[in-house]
Short mmCIF file of C-alpha atoms and ligand atoms in Angstrom, two decimals:
data_model
loop_
_atom_site.label_atom_id
_atom_site.label_comp_id
_atom_site.label_asym_id
_atom_site.label_seq_id
_atom_site.Cartn_x
_atom_site.Cartn_y
_atom_site.Cartn_z
CA MET A 1 0.00 0.00 0.00
CA PRO A 2 1.59 3.32 -1.00
CA HIS A 3 2.36 5.71 1.86
CA THR A 4 -0.92 7.33 2.85
CA ARG A 5 -1.32 10.67 4.58
CA LYS A 6 -3.61 10.71 7.63
CA ILE A 7 -6.05 13.62 7.57
CA ILE A 8 -8.94 15.01 9.59
CA ILE A 9 -11.40 17.05 7.52
CA ASP A 10 -13.13 19.81 9.49
CA THR A 11 -16.06 21.03 7.45
CA ASP A 12 -19.40 22.85 7.11
CA PRO A 13 -21.01 21.19 4.03
CA GLY A 14 -21.78 23.15 1.82
CA GLN A 15 -21.58 21.97 -1.81
CA ASP A 16 -17.92 22.93 -2.20
CA ASP A 17 -17.07 21.12 1.04
CA ALA A 18 -18.90 18.11 -0.39
CA VAL A 19 -16.72 18.09 -3.52
CA ALA A 20 -13.62 18.37 -1.33
CA ILE A 21 -14.74 15.37 0.75
CA LEU A 22 -15.45 13.40 -2.44
CA LEU A 23 -11.99 14.28 -3.79
CA ALA A 24 -10.43 12.97 -0.57
CA LEU A 25 -12.55 9.80 -0.68
CA GLY A 26 -11.50 9.20 -4.29
CA SER A 27 -7.80 9.51 -3.49
CA ALA A 28 -5.89 6.48 -2.17
CA GLU A 29 -3.03 8.74 -1.05
CA LEU A 30 -5.24 10.01 1.77
CA ASP A 31 -6.44 8.18 4.88
CA ILE A 32 -9.43 10.04 6.36
CA VAL A 33 -9.16 9.39 10.09
CA GLY A 34 -12.43 11.28 10.63
CA ILE A 35 -14.65 14.14 9.52
CA SER A 36 -15.58 16.80 12.08
CA ALA A 37 -18.58 18.99 11.32
CA VAL A 38 -18.80 22.61 12.42
CA ALA A 39 -21.58 25.22 12.23
CA GLY A 40 -21.03 27.51 9.26
CA ASN A 41 -22.78 27.48 5.90
CA VAL A 42 -25.80 26.04 7.72
CA PRO A 43 -26.35 25.11 11.40
CA LEU A 44 -24.49 22.14 12.90
CA ASN A 45 -27.46 19.74 12.79
CA LEU A 46 -27.35 20.12 8.99
CA THR A 47 -23.58 20.22 8.42
CA GLU A 48 -23.11 16.94 10.30
CA LYS A 49 -26.02 15.34 8.40
CA ASN A 50 -24.65 16.61 5.09
CA ALA A 51 -21.22 15.17 5.84
CA ARG A 52 -22.85 11.76 6.37
CA LYS A 53 -24.94 12.16 3.19
CA ILE A 54 -21.75 12.74 1.18
CA CYS A 55 -20.00 9.72 2.71
CA GLU A 56 -22.99 7.54 1.78
CA LEU A 57 -23.15 9.05 -1.72
CA ALA A 58 -19.53 7.89 -2.13
CA GLY A 59 -20.39 4.44 -0.72
CA ARG A 60 -18.33 5.05 2.42
CA PRO A 61 -20.64 4.64 5.43
CA ASP A 62 -17.52 3.42 7.31
CA ILE A 63 -16.13 6.95 7.59
CA LYS A 64 -16.43 8.37 11.11
CA VAL A 65 -18.34 11.67 11.26
CA TYR A 66 -18.37 13.76 14.43
CA ALA A 67 -20.36 16.85 15.40
CA GLY A 68 -18.44 19.79 16.87
CA ALA A 69 -19.14 23.41 17.68
CA ILE A 70 -22.71 24.62 17.39
CA ARG A 71 -21.62 28.32 17.26
CA PRO A 72 -18.49 30.50 17.01
CA LEU A 73 -16.27 31.18 20.04
CA ALA A 74 -17.61 34.66 20.77
CA ARG A 75 -19.90 35.93 18.00
CA GLU A 76 -23.39 34.87 16.95
CA LEU A 77 -23.48 32.28 14.15
CA VAL A 78 -23.84 33.70 10.64
CA THR A 79 -24.95 31.16 8.00
CA ALA A 80 -25.10 31.21 4.18
CA GLU A 81 -28.36 29.60 3.03
CA GLU A 82 -28.56 32.21 0.27
CA VAL A 83 -25.54 30.49 -1.30
CA HIS A 84 -25.98 26.83 -0.33
CA GLY A 85 -29.77 26.55 0.01
CA LYS A 86 -31.86 25.71 3.06
CA THR A 87 -30.38 22.23 3.49
CA GLY A 88 -26.84 23.44 2.80
CA LEU A 89 -26.62 20.83 0.05
CA ASN A 90 -29.33 21.95 -2.37
CA GLY A 91 -29.11 20.65 -5.93
CA PRO A 92 -29.23 16.82 -5.91
CA GLN A 93 -31.87 14.78 -4.11
CA LEU A 94 -29.75 12.94 -1.54
CA ARG A 95 -31.51 10.58 0.87
CA ASN A 96 -31.22 11.02 4.61
CA PRO A 97 -28.18 9.15 5.94
CA THR A 98 -28.50 5.82 7.73
CA MET A 99 -24.86 5.72 8.87
CA LYS A 100 -24.64 6.84 12.46
CA LEU A 101 -23.08 10.04 13.79
CA GLN A 102 -20.25 9.30 16.23
CA ASP A 103 -21.19 9.94 19.86
CA GLN A 104 -17.88 11.62 20.69
CA TYR A 105 -17.74 15.43 20.52
CA ALA A 106 -15.62 16.40 17.50
CA VAL A 107 -13.27 18.61 19.54
CA ASP A 108 -12.49 15.67 21.83
CA PHE A 109 -11.98 13.44 18.77
CA ILE A 110 -9.47 15.94 17.33
CA VAL A 111 -7.56 16.21 20.64
CA GLU A 112 -7.59 12.45 21.27
CA THR A 113 -6.41 11.62 17.74
CA LEU A 114 -3.56 14.11 17.89
CA MET A 115 -2.45 12.92 21.34
CA ASN A 116 -2.63 9.22 20.41
CA GLU A 117 -1.26 9.20 16.85
CA PRO A 118 2.52 9.63 16.42
CA SER A 119 3.48 13.30 16.52
CA GLY A 120 3.62 14.96 13.10
CA THR A 121 1.45 12.40 11.29
CA ILE A 122 -1.94 14.13 11.24
CA THR A 123 -2.88 16.93 8.81
CA LEU A 124 -5.93 19.07 9.58
CA CYS A 125 -7.92 20.10 6.49
CA ALA A 126 -10.13 23.02 7.54
CA LEU A 127 -12.94 23.84 5.13
CA GLY A 128 -15.19 25.98 7.35
CA PRO A 129 -15.05 28.37 10.30
CA LEU A 130 -12.10 27.41 12.53
CA THR A 131 -14.14 27.01 15.73
CA ASN A 132 -13.44 23.27 16.25
CA VAL A 133 -9.72 23.68 15.57
CA ALA A 134 -9.43 26.62 17.97
CA LEU A 135 -11.42 24.82 20.67
CA ALA A 136 -9.12 21.79 20.37
CA LEU A 137 -6.03 24.02 20.70
CA ILE A 138 -7.51 25.76 23.75
CA ARG A 139 -8.65 22.49 25.36
CA GLU A 140 -5.25 20.82 24.86
CA PRO A 141 -2.38 23.15 23.85
CA ARG A 142 -0.04 20.15 23.67
CA ILE A 143 -1.59 19.18 20.33
CA ALA A 144 -0.10 22.22 18.55
CA PRO A 145 3.44 20.83 18.00
CA ARG A 146 1.94 17.41 17.15
CA ILE A 147 -0.02 18.71 14.12
CA LYS A 148 1.86 18.06 10.87
CA GLU A 149 0.18 20.92 9.02
CA ILE A 150 -3.11 22.79 8.80
CA VAL A 151 -4.32 23.32 5.23
CA LEU A 152 -7.26 25.71 5.31
CA MET A 153 -9.62 27.49 2.96
CA GLY A 154 -10.23 30.98 4.26
CA GLY A 155 -9.42 34.65 4.08
CA GLY A 156 -8.63 36.93 1.21
CA PHE A 157 -6.53 39.97 0.52
CA PHE A 158 -6.14 41.25 -3.05
CA GLU A 159 -9.64 39.85 -3.75
CA GLY A 160 -11.13 41.49 -0.65
CA GLY A 161 -13.94 39.63 1.09
CA ASN A 162 -17.10 37.76 0.07
CA VAL A 163 -19.22 38.55 3.13
CA THR A 164 -18.05 42.10 3.82
CA PRO A 165 -15.77 44.20 1.60
CA THR A 166 -12.83 42.88 3.63
CA ALA A 167 -13.79 39.50 5.14
CA GLU A 168 -14.19 36.00 3.69
CA PHE A 169 -16.98 33.83 5.15
CA ASN A 170 -14.99 31.17 7.10
CA ILE A 171 -12.90 33.79 8.88
CA TYR A 172 -15.77 36.27 9.26
CA VAL A 173 -18.00 33.73 11.00
CA ASP A 174 -15.39 33.04 13.68
CA PRO A 175 -12.56 35.59 13.58
CA HIS A 176 -11.51 34.81 17.15
CA ALA A 177 -11.01 31.15 16.27
CA ALA A 178 -8.96 32.16 13.22
CA ASP A 179 -6.86 34.44 15.43
CA VAL A 180 -6.11 31.49 17.75
CA VAL A 181 -5.15 29.24 14.85
CA PHE A 182 -2.91 31.74 13.02
CA LYS A 183 -1.07 32.52 16.30
CA ALA A 184 -0.58 28.86 17.32
CA GLY A 185 2.80 28.43 15.60
CA ILE A 186 1.56 25.51 13.49
CA PRO A 187 2.61 25.17 9.82
CA ILE A 188 -0.33 26.58 7.82
CA VAL A 189 -1.09 26.47 4.10
CA MET A 190 -3.81 29.01 3.33
CA MET A 191 -6.16 28.94 0.33
CA PRO A 192 -7.70 32.44 0.30
CA LEU A 193 -10.20 33.87 -2.18
CA ASP A 194 -7.18 35.15 -4.12
CA VAL A 195 -6.58 31.61 -5.34
CA THR A 196 -10.04 30.03 -5.12
CA HIS A 197 -11.56 32.74 -7.30
CA LYS A 198 -9.34 31.41 -10.11
CA ALA A 199 -10.98 27.95 -9.90
CA LEU A 200 -14.31 28.60 -11.63
CA THR A 201 -16.93 25.91 -12.24
CA THR A 202 -17.51 26.86 -15.87
CA ALA A 203 -20.38 25.15 -17.74
CA LYS A 204 -17.86 22.91 -19.56
CA ARG A 205 -16.27 21.81 -16.29
CA THR A 206 -19.62 21.16 -14.60
CA GLN A 207 -20.68 19.14 -17.66
CA ALA A 208 -17.55 16.98 -17.33
CA PHE A 209 -18.82 15.74 -13.95
CA ARG A 210 -22.25 14.97 -15.39
CA GLN A 211 -20.61 13.10 -18.28
CA LEU A 212 -19.09 10.67 -15.78
CA GLY A 213 -22.62 9.25 -15.76
CA THR A 214 -22.18 7.97 -12.20
CA ARG A 215 -24.27 8.78 -9.12
CA VAL A 216 -21.36 10.83 -7.77
CA GLY A 217 -20.73 12.61 -11.07
CA ILE A 218 -24.37 13.53 -11.64
CA ALA A 219 -24.89 14.61 -8.01
CA THR A 220 -21.72 16.73 -8.20
CA SER A 221 -22.91 18.52 -11.35
CA GLU A 222 -26.28 19.16 -9.67
CA MET A 223 -24.54 20.53 -6.56
CA LEU A 224 -22.34 22.84 -8.63
CA GLU A 225 -25.22 24.06 -10.81
CA PHE A 226 -27.03 25.13 -7.66
CA PHE A 227 -23.98 26.48 -5.79
CA GLU A 228 -22.49 28.52 -8.64
CA ARG A 229 -25.59 30.60 -9.45
CA PHE A 230 -25.05 32.98 -6.47
CA ASP A 231 -21.48 33.91 -7.46
CA GLU A 232 -22.27 33.98 -11.21
CA GLU A 233 -24.88 36.68 -10.52
CA LYS A 234 -22.56 38.52 -8.12
CA TYR A 235 -19.38 38.45 -10.20
CA GLY A 236 -20.85 38.07 -13.70
CA THR A 237 -18.61 35.06 -14.35
CA ASP A 238 -19.13 31.72 -16.15
CA GLY A 239 -19.21 29.53 -13.06
CA GLY A 240 -18.50 30.16 -9.41
CA PRO A 241 -15.32 29.68 -7.37
CA LEU A 242 -14.81 26.11 -6.15
CA HIS A 243 -13.19 26.98 -2.83
CA ASP A 244 -12.77 23.97 -0.54
CA PRO A 245 -11.45 21.30 -2.94
CA CYS A 246 -8.31 23.46 -3.30
CA VAL A 247 -7.35 22.25 0.20
CA ILE A 248 -7.46 18.56 -0.73
CA ALA A 249 -5.96 19.13 -4.19
CA TYR A 250 -2.96 20.74 -2.49
CA LEU A 251 -2.32 17.54 -0.53
CA LEU A 252 -2.48 15.50 -3.74
CA LYS A 253 -0.64 17.82 -6.14
CA PRO A 254 1.00 20.78 -4.35
CA GLU A 255 2.67 21.75 -7.63
CA LEU A 256 -0.71 23.01 -8.88
CA PHE A 257 -0.41 25.98 -6.52
CA LYS A 258 1.91 28.95 -6.19
CA GLY A 259 2.26 31.30 -3.25
CA ARG A 260 4.67 32.63 -0.68
CA ASN A 261 5.30 32.60 3.06
CA CYS A 262 3.71 35.64 4.67
CA ASN A 263 2.46 36.99 7.93
CA VAL A 264 -1.32 36.65 8.22
CA SER A 265 -3.08 38.58 10.99
CA VAL A 266 -6.82 38.53 11.69
CA GLU A 267 -8.89 41.61 12.54
CA ILE A 268 -10.85 40.93 15.75
CA THR A 269 -11.57 44.45 17.05
CA SER A 270 -12.91 46.78 14.34
CA GLU A 271 -16.51 46.00 13.22
CA LEU A 272 -15.68 47.70 9.89
CA THR A 273 -12.99 45.13 9.03
CA MET A 274 -13.94 42.28 11.42
CA GLY A 275 -12.52 38.98 10.15
CA MET A 276 -10.21 40.56 7.59
CA THR A 277 -7.03 38.55 6.98
CA VAL A 278 -4.28 41.13 6.74
CA ILE A 279 -1.70 39.40 4.55
CA ASP A 280 1.76 41.01 4.56
CA TRP A 281 2.44 39.89 0.97
CA TRP A 282 5.30 42.38 0.44
CA GLY A 283 6.93 41.74 3.83
CA VAL A 284 6.67 45.34 5.00
CA THR A 285 6.29 44.40 8.67
CA LYS A 286 8.49 42.43 11.03
CA ARG A 287 5.57 40.15 11.88
CA PRO A 288 6.46 36.43 11.72
CA GLN A 289 5.69 34.52 8.50
CA ASN A 290 3.00 32.17 9.88
CA ALA A 291 1.43 30.86 6.66
CA MET A 292 2.17 29.76 3.10
CA VAL A 293 -0.41 31.90 1.28
CA MET A 294 -1.48 30.58 -2.13
CA ARG A 295 -2.35 33.03 -4.91
CA ASP A 296 -2.17 31.00 -8.15
CA ILE A 297 -3.55 27.68 -9.35
CA ASP A 298 -3.28 25.57 -12.50
CA HIS A 299 -7.08 25.47 -12.74
CA ASP A 300 -7.27 23.18 -15.77
CA ALA A 301 -5.16 20.56 -13.99
CA PHE A 302 -7.21 21.12 -10.82
CA PHE A 303 -10.48 20.26 -12.55
CA ALA A 304 -8.87 17.35 -14.43
CA LEU A 305 -7.79 15.93 -11.04
CA LEU A 306 -11.32 16.36 -9.68
CA VAL A 307 -12.96 14.57 -12.62
CA GLU A 308 -10.35 11.78 -12.51
CA ARG A 309 -10.74 11.11 -8.77
CA LEU A 310 -14.50 11.54 -8.53
CA GLY A 311 -14.73 9.18 -11.48
CA LEU A 312 -13.23 6.48 -9.26
CA LEU A 313 -16.11 6.64 -6.75
O1 RIB B 401 -15.90 31.70 1.56
C1 RIB B 401 -15.98 30.37 1.08
C2 RIB B 401 -16.00 29.40 2.20
O2 RIB B 401 -17.15 29.64 3.01
C3 RIB B 401 -16.13 27.94 1.73
O3 RIB B 401 -15.51 27.10 2.65
C4 RIB B 401 -17.61 27.73 1.73
O4 RIB B 401 -17.96 26.35 1.90
C5 RIB B 401 -18.02 28.51 2.95
O5 RIB B 401 -17.79 27.68 4.09
CA1 CA B 402 -16.82 25.27 3.65
#
């Protein structure tokens, strides 16, 4: 068996989260130790159910799904039904899951896994607000040096924000959690809007999933056709940005991405810029470089990888 990389996916499905989870499930290089759901795109009772729906869609009811934080650390929960629909997974008709939700609280699962697995062997893939990750770090600070890497979708700088003029959704929902994570001294790879906005689900690309002719391929095209309409109207583009799969694609083919080590600091005081990720791209401060910030993607190769791997499910 080739060397596999152990990952925990922390997620708020969300159609783009769903495609990221499918990409991971279709990739033998990755060993999904568990999926932890967090409140974000829709409330927790739906994100955890959606995570289980996606595992069953992929024929993987064996995957362990855990429910985590029901709300951000300090602020009220802000959701995004206008983008993802009332269920958070509008588009395909997916039946209610029969696989069971794990009893263990997701934050305890994250802490326990990191304390029990050999140090440096677990990668956290964060696709939603960082509440679960921050809670785990606060509950057990000893996990920080044991985490191999955190690869996260969140933030934005040259692209601005997608919730406010300056803040991207995942960071905006829980800026205090993001502040904890970016200050934890853990190796971070960041996929901000600056790179995800270059990965557009054009009609041709969405059609390629449908042409797989499989349950997964057809459901994926239906998810994307629903999900992309909000950003197509907003940005006037052919297709919408496929954010979260960039995280998993990086683990599989890091060469698809280009970026640089920067300092990333999170605004947690001003309401005007709350949740802004201030990225010191030109190194004008002495602040420590705490993240590899991605800005470019080979988007044709990215979508080819997605079609190839989802075609295996
Ligand atoms: O801003 C995009 C991010 O917010 C994605 O992770 C999407 O799923 C939502 O969670
Ligand atoms: Ca997400």
